[in-house]
Short mmCIF file of C-alpha atoms and ligand atoms in Angstrom, two decimals:
data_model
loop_
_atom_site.label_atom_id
_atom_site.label_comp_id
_atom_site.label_asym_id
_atom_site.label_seq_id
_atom_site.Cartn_x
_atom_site.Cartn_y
_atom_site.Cartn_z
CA UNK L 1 82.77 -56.21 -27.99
CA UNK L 2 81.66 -56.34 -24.35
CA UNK L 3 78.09 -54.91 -24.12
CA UNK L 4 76.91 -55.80 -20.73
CA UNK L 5 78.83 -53.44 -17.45
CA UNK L 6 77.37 -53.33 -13.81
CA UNK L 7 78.78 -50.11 -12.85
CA UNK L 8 78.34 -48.69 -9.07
CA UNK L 9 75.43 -46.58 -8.36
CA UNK L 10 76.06 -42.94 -10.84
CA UNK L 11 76.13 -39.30 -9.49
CA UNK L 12 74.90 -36.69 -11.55
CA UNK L 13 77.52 -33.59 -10.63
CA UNK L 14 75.54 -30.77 -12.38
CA UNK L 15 71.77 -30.88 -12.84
CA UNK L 16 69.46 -28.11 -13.27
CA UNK L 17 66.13 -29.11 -11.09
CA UNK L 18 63.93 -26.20 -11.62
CA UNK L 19 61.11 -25.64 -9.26
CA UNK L 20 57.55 -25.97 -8.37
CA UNK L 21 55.23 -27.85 -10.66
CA UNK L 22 58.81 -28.21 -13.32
CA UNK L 23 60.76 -29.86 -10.08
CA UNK L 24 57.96 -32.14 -9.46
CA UNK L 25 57.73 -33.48 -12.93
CA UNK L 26 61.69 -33.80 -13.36
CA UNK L 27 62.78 -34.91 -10.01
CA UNK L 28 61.67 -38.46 -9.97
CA UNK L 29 64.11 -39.03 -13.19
CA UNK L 30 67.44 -37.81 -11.40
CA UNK L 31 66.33 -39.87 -8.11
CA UNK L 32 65.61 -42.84 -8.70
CA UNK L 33 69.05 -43.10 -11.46
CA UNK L 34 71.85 -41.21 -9.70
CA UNK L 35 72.59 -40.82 -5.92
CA UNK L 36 74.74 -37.44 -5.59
CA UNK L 37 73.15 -34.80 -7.56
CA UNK L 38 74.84 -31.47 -7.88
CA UNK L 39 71.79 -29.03 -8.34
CA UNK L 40 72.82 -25.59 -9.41
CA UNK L 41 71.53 -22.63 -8.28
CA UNK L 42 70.27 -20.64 -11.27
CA UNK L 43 66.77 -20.53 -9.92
CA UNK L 44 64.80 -17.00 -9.90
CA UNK L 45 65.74 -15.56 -7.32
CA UNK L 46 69.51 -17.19 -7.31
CA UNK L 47 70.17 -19.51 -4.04
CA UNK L 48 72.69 -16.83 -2.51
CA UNK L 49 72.36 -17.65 0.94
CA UNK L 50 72.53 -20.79 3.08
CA UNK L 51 69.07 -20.31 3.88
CA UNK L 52 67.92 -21.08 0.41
CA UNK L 53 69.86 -23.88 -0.20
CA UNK L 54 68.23 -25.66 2.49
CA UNK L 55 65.26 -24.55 1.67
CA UNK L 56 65.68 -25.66 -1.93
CA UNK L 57 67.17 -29.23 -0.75
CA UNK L 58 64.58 -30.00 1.84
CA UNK L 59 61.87 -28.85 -1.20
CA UNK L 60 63.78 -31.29 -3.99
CA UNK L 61 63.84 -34.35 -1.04
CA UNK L 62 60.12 -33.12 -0.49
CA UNK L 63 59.19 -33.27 -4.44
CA UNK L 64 61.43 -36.74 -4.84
CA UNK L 65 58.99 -39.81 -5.57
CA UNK L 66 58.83 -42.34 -2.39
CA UNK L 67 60.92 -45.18 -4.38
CA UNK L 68 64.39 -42.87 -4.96
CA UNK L 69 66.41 -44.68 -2.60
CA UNK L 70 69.68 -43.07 -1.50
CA UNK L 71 69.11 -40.00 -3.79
CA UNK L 72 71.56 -37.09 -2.14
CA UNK L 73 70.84 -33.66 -4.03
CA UNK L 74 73.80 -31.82 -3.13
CA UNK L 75 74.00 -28.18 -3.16
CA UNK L 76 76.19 -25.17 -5.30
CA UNK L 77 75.39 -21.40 -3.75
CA UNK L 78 75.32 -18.53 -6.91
CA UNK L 79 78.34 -16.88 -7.00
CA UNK L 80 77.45 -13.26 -6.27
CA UNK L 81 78.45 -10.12 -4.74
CA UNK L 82 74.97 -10.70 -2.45
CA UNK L 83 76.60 -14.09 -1.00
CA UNK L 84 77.61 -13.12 2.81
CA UNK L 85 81.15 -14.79 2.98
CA UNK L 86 80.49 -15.27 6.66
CA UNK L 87 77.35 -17.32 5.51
CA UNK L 88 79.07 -19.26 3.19
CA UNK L 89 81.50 -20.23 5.57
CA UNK L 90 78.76 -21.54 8.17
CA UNK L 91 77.39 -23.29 5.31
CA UNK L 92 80.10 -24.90 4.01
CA UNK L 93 80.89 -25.61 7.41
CA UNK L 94 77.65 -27.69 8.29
CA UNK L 95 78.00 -29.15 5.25
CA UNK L 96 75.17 -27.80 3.43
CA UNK L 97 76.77 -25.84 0.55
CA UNK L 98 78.94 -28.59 -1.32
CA UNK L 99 80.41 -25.75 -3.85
CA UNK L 100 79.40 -22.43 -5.62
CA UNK L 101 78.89 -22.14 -9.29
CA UNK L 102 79.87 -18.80 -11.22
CA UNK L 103 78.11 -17.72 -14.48
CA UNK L 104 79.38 -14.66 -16.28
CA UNK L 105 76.03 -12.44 -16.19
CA UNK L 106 74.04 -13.20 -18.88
CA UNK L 107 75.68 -16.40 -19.83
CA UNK L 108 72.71 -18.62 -20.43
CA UNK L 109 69.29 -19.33 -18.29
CA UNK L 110 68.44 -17.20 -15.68
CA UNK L 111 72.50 -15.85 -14.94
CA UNK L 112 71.38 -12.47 -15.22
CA UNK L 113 72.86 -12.38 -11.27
CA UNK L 114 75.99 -13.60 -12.00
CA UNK L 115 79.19 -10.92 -12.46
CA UNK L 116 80.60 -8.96 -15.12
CA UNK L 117 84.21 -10.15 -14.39
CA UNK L 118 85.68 -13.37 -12.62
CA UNK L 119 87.78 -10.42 -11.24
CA UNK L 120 84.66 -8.93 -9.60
CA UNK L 121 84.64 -12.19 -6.36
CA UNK L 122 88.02 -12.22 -5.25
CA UNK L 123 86.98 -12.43 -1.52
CA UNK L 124 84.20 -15.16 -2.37
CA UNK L 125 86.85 -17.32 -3.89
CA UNK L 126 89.00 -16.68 -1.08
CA UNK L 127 86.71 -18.34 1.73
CA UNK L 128 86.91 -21.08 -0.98
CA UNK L 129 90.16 -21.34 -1.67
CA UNK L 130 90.53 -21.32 2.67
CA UNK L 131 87.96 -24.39 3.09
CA UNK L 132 89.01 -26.40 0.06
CA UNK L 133 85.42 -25.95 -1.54
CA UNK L 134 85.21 -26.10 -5.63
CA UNK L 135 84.34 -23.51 -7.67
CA UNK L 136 82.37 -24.76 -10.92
CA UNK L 137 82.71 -22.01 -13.33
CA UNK L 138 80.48 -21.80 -16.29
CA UNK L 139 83.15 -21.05 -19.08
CA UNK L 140 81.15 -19.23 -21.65
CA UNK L 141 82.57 -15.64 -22.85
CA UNK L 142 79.45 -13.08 -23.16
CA UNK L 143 81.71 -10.89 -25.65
CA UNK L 144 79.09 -9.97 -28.42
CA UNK L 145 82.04 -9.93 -30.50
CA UNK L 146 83.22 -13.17 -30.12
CA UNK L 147 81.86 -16.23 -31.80
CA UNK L 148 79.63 -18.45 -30.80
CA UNK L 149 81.56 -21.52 -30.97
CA UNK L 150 84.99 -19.27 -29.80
CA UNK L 151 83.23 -18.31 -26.87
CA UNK L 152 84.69 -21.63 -24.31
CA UNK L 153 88.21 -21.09 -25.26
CA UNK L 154 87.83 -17.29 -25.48
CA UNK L 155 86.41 -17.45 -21.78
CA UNK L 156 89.11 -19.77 -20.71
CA UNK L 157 91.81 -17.86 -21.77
CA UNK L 158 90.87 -14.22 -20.77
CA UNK L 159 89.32 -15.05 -17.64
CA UNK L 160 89.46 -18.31 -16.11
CA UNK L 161 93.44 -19.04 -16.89
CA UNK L 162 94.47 -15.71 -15.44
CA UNK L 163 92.51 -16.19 -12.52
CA UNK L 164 93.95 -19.78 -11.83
CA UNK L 165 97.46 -18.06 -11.94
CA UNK L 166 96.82 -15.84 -9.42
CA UNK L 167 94.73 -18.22 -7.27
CA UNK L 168 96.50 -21.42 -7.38
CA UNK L 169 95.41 -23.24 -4.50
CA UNK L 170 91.56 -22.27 -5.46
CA UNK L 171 90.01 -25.49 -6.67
CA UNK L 172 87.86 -25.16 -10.11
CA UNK L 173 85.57 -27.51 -11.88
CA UNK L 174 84.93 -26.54 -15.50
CA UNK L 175 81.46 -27.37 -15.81
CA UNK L 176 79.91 -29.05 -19.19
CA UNK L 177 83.72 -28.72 -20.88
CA UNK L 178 82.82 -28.77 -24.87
CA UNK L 179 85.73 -27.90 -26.61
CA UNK L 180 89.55 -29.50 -26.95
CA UNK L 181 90.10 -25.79 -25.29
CA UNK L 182 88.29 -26.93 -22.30
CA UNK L 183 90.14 -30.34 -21.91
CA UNK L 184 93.52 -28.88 -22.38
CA UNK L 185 93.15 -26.45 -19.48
CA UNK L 186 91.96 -29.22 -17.16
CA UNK L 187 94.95 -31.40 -18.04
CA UNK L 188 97.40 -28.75 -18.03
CA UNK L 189 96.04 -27.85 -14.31
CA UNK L 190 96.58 -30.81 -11.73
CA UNK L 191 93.72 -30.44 -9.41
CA UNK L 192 91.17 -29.40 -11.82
CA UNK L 193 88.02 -31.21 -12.32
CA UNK L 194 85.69 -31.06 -15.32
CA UNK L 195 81.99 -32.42 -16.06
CA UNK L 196 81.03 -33.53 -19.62
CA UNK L 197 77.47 -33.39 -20.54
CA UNK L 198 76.05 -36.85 -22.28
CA UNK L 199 75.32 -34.26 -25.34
CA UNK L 200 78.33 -32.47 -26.16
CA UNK L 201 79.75 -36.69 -26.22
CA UNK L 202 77.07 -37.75 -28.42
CA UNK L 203 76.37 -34.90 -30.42
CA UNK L 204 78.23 -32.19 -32.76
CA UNK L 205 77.23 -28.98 -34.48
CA UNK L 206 75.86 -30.58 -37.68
CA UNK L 207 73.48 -32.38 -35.86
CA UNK L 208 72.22 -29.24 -34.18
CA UNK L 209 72.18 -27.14 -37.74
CA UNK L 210 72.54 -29.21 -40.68
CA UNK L 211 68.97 -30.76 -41.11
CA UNK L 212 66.96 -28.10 -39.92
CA UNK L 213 67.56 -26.55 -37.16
CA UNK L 214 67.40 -28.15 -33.77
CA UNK L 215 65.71 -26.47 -30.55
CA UNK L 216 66.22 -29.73 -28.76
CA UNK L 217 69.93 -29.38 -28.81
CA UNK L 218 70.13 -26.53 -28.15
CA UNK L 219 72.63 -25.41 -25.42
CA UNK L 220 74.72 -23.12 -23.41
CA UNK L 221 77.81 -23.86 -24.52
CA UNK L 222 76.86 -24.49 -27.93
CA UNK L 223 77.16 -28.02 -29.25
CA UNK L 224 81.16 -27.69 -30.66
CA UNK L 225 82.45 -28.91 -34.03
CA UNK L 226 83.14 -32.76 -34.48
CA UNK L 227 86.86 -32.43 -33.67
CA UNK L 228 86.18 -31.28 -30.05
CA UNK L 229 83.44 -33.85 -29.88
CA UNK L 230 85.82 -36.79 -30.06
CA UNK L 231 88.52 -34.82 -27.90
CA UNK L 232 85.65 -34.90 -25.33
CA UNK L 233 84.99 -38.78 -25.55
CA UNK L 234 88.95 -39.30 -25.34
CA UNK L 235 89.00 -37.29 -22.41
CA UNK L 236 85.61 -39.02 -20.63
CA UNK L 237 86.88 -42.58 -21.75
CA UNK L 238 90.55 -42.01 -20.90
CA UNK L 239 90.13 -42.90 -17.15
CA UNK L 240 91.68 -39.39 -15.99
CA UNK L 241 90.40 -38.74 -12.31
CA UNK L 242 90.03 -34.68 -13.31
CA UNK L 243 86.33 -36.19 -15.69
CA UNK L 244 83.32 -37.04 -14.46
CA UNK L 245 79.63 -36.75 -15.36
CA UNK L 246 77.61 -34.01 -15.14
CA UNK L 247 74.52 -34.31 -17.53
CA UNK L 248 73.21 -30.43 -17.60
CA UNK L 249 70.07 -31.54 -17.57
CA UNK L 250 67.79 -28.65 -17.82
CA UNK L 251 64.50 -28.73 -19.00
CA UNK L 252 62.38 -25.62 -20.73
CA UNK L 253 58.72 -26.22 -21.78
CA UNK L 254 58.16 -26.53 -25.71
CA UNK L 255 56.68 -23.34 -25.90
CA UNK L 256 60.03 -21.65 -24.72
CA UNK L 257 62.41 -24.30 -27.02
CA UNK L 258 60.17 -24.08 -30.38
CA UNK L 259 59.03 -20.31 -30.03
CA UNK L 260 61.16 -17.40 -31.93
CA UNK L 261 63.91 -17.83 -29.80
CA UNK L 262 64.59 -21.19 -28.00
CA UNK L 263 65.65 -21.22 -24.34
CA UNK L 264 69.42 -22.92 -24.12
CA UNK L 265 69.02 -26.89 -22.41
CA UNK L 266 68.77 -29.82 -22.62
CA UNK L 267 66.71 -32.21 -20.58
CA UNK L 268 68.46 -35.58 -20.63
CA UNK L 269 68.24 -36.75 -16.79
CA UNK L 270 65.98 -39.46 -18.70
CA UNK L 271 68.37 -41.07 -20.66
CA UNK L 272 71.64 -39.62 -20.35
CA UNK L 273 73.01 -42.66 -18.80
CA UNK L 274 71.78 -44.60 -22.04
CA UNK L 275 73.34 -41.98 -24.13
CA UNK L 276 76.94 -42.29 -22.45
CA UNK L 277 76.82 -46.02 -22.39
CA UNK L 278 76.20 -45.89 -26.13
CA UNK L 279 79.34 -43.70 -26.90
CA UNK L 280 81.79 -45.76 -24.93
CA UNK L 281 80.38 -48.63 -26.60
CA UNK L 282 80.81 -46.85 -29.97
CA UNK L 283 84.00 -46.23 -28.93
CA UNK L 284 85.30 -49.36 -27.35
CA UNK L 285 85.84 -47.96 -23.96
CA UNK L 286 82.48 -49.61 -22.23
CA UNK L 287 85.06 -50.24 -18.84
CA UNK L 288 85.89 -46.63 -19.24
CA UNK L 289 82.41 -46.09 -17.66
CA UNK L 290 82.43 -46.56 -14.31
CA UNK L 291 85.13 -44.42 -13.35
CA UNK L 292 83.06 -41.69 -15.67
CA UNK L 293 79.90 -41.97 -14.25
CA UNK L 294 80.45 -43.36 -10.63
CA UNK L 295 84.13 -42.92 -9.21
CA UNK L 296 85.63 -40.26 -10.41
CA UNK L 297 83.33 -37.59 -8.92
CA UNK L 298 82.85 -38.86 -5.36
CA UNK L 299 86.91 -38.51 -5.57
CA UNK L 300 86.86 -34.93 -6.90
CA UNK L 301 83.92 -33.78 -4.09
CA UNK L 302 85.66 -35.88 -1.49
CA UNK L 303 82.50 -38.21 -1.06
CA UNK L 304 82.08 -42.20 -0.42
CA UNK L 305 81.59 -44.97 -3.40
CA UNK L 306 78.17 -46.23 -3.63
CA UNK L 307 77.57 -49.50 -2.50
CA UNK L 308 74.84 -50.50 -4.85
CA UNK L 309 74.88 -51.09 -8.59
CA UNK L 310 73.20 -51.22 -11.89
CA UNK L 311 73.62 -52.82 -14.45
CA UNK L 312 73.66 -51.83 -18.61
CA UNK L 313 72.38 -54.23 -21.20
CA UNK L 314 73.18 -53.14 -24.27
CA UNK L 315 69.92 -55.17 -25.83
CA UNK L 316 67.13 -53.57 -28.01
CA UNK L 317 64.33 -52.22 -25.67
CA UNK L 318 61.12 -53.96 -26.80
CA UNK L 319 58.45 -51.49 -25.74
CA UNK L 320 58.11 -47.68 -26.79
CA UNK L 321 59.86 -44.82 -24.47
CA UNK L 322 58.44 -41.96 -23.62
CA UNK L 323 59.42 -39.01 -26.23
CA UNK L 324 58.59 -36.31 -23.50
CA UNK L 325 56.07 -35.80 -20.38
CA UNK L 326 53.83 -32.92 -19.60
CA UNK L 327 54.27 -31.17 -15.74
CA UNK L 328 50.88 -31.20 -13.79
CA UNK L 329 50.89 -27.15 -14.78
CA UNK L 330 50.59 -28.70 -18.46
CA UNK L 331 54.22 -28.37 -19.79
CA UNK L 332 55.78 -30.60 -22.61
CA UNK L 333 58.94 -31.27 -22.12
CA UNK L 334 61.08 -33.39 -25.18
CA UNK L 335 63.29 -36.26 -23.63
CA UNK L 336 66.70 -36.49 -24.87
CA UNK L 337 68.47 -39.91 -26.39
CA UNK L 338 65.64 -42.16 -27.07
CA UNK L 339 67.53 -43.71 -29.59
CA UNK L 340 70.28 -44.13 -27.70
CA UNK L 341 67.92 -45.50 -24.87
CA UNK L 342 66.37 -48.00 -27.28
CA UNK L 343 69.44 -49.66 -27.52
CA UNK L 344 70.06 -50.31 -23.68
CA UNK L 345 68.33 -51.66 -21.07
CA UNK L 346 69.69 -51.12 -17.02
CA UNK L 347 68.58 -53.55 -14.92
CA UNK L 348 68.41 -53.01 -10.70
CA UNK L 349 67.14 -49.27 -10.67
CA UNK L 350 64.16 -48.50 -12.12
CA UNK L 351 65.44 -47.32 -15.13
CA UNK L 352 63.02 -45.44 -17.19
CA UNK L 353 61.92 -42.76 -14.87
ZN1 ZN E 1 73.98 -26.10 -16.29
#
């Protein structure tokens, strides 16, 4: 089985980058791997105007170590009733706001801004719908009644699907997809994009609660049963334009993921790459990856192929990773996929952060 692929240059198309002393610590691992980063805008406050965004970008390119080469964080404006539509459409104009994200309120870390209803930014979706600009939706019901691993489909159904209907030409990316629910929708929709996360590929519900709980995988959505696992690697491997790679990286300190509740993310900007590679090779579809992880988004977000390239060994690393860093503010933060990472070794970026 092939175990060696020089792929063009990744793109990460949904990172979480958090800020200050957090940003510093986590920036340098996105950089120097991927070129296009889509960094969403869940900080506190919410990036709701232009004027954030940029200030946001120019602080990530500030924070980014000197050797990140083309790195191009690209930016989603918070979908809220506070976004002035004639902002957004300067923004969008010049360039600077690449797409908006919505979260139903409440969703998962810091979406307490977001709406009640998809209904409730009908003239926001508009201006998108005008200017061809994606809308990545979080698809995640917040229906107390609903369970947990329902919640994708549930979400789908009542609130995204009815809103497609009625706003065909508005363009949607269903960010992290982790259910068959999730995949079905984007194949039954020509036009619609989806990201899929390196843990909702590698990873399935047992894993998270089977032998003893696990804070480290630990997500928004939830980790989904086995069956929609391997509909997810069908879908990534299958060569469909409508996937690409979005890792959801998003890194809490230990004190917030092993306290009495843990905070929903994963932080797997590390070795996410590692962690795909090793499920198409598991799966037979290694060739499958560079339309995953490099072409397939630039052609959903309209943007150029790289012209550089790395390349994945799949050869036993012989020195120890890192299991997690510590921010200069003294945060620990656990790495996802070591294992996975032990097993590969990319060659022509610097690959270990
Ligand atoms: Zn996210």
């Amino acid at each position: 089985m092939t175990s060696t692929i020089t792929i063009p240059r990744p793109d990460d198309w949904h990172v979480h980058l958090r800020d200050d002393a957090m940003l510093d610590a986590v920036v340098g691992y996105t950089a120097r791997r991927f070129r296009f980063a889509m960094v969403m805008p869940n900080l506190i406050p919410p990036l709701t105007s232009v004027a954030a965004a940029v200030a946001y970008r120019d602080k990530i390119l500030a924070s980014a170590p000197a050797d990140s080469g083309d790195f191009r964080p690209v930016m989603a404006l918070y979908a809220s009733p506070e976004v002035d539509l004639d902002d957004l459409r300067t923004g969008i104009a010049d360039g600077v706001v690449a797409a908006v994200k919505y979260y139903p309120a409440g969703a998962t870390t810091n979406s307490e801004a977001g709406a009640a209803s998809m209904r409730d930014l009908m003239p926001l979706y508009e201006v998108l719908a005008d200017t061809g600009t994606r809308l990545l939706v979080h698809a995640e019901s917040t229906d107390p009644t609903v369970d947990i691993f329902d919640r994708e489909a549930h979400f789908l159904e009542n609130q995204l699907a009815p809103l497609m209907d009625e706003m065909p030409e508005l363009l949607v990316t269903v960010e992290h997809v982790s259910t068959a629910a999730g995949v079905e929708l984007v194949r039954d929709r020509p036009g619609t994009a989806a990201t899929i996360t390196p843990h909702h590929l590698a990873r399935e519900r047992s894993d998270l609660l089977a032998d003893g709980m696990r804070p480290d995988l630990y997500c928004k959505p939830v980790i989904n049963s086995e069956a929609d696992r391997v509909r997810l690697v069908e879908a990534a491997t299958s060569g469909d334009p409508a996937f690409c790679l979005g890792t959801d990286s998003a890194p809490h300190p230990t004190t917030a993921k092993y306290g009495p509740k843990a905070k929903a993310g994963v932080f797997n900007a590390a070795y996410g790459l590692e962690v795909v590679a090793e499920t198409f090779h598991s799966h037979g579809s290694l060739d499958a990856l560079p339309a995953f992880a490099s072409h397939n988004g630039c052609a959903i977000y309209g943007v150029d192929a790289p012209s550089d390239h790395i390349t994945l060994v799949r050869e036993p690393v012989d020195s120890e990773l890192a299991t997690q860093f510590t921010t200069s503010a003294g945060d620990e933060v656990v790495l996802f996929g070591v294992e996975e990472a032990m097993q590969w070794t990319v060659r022509e970026a610097d690959p270990k952060g």
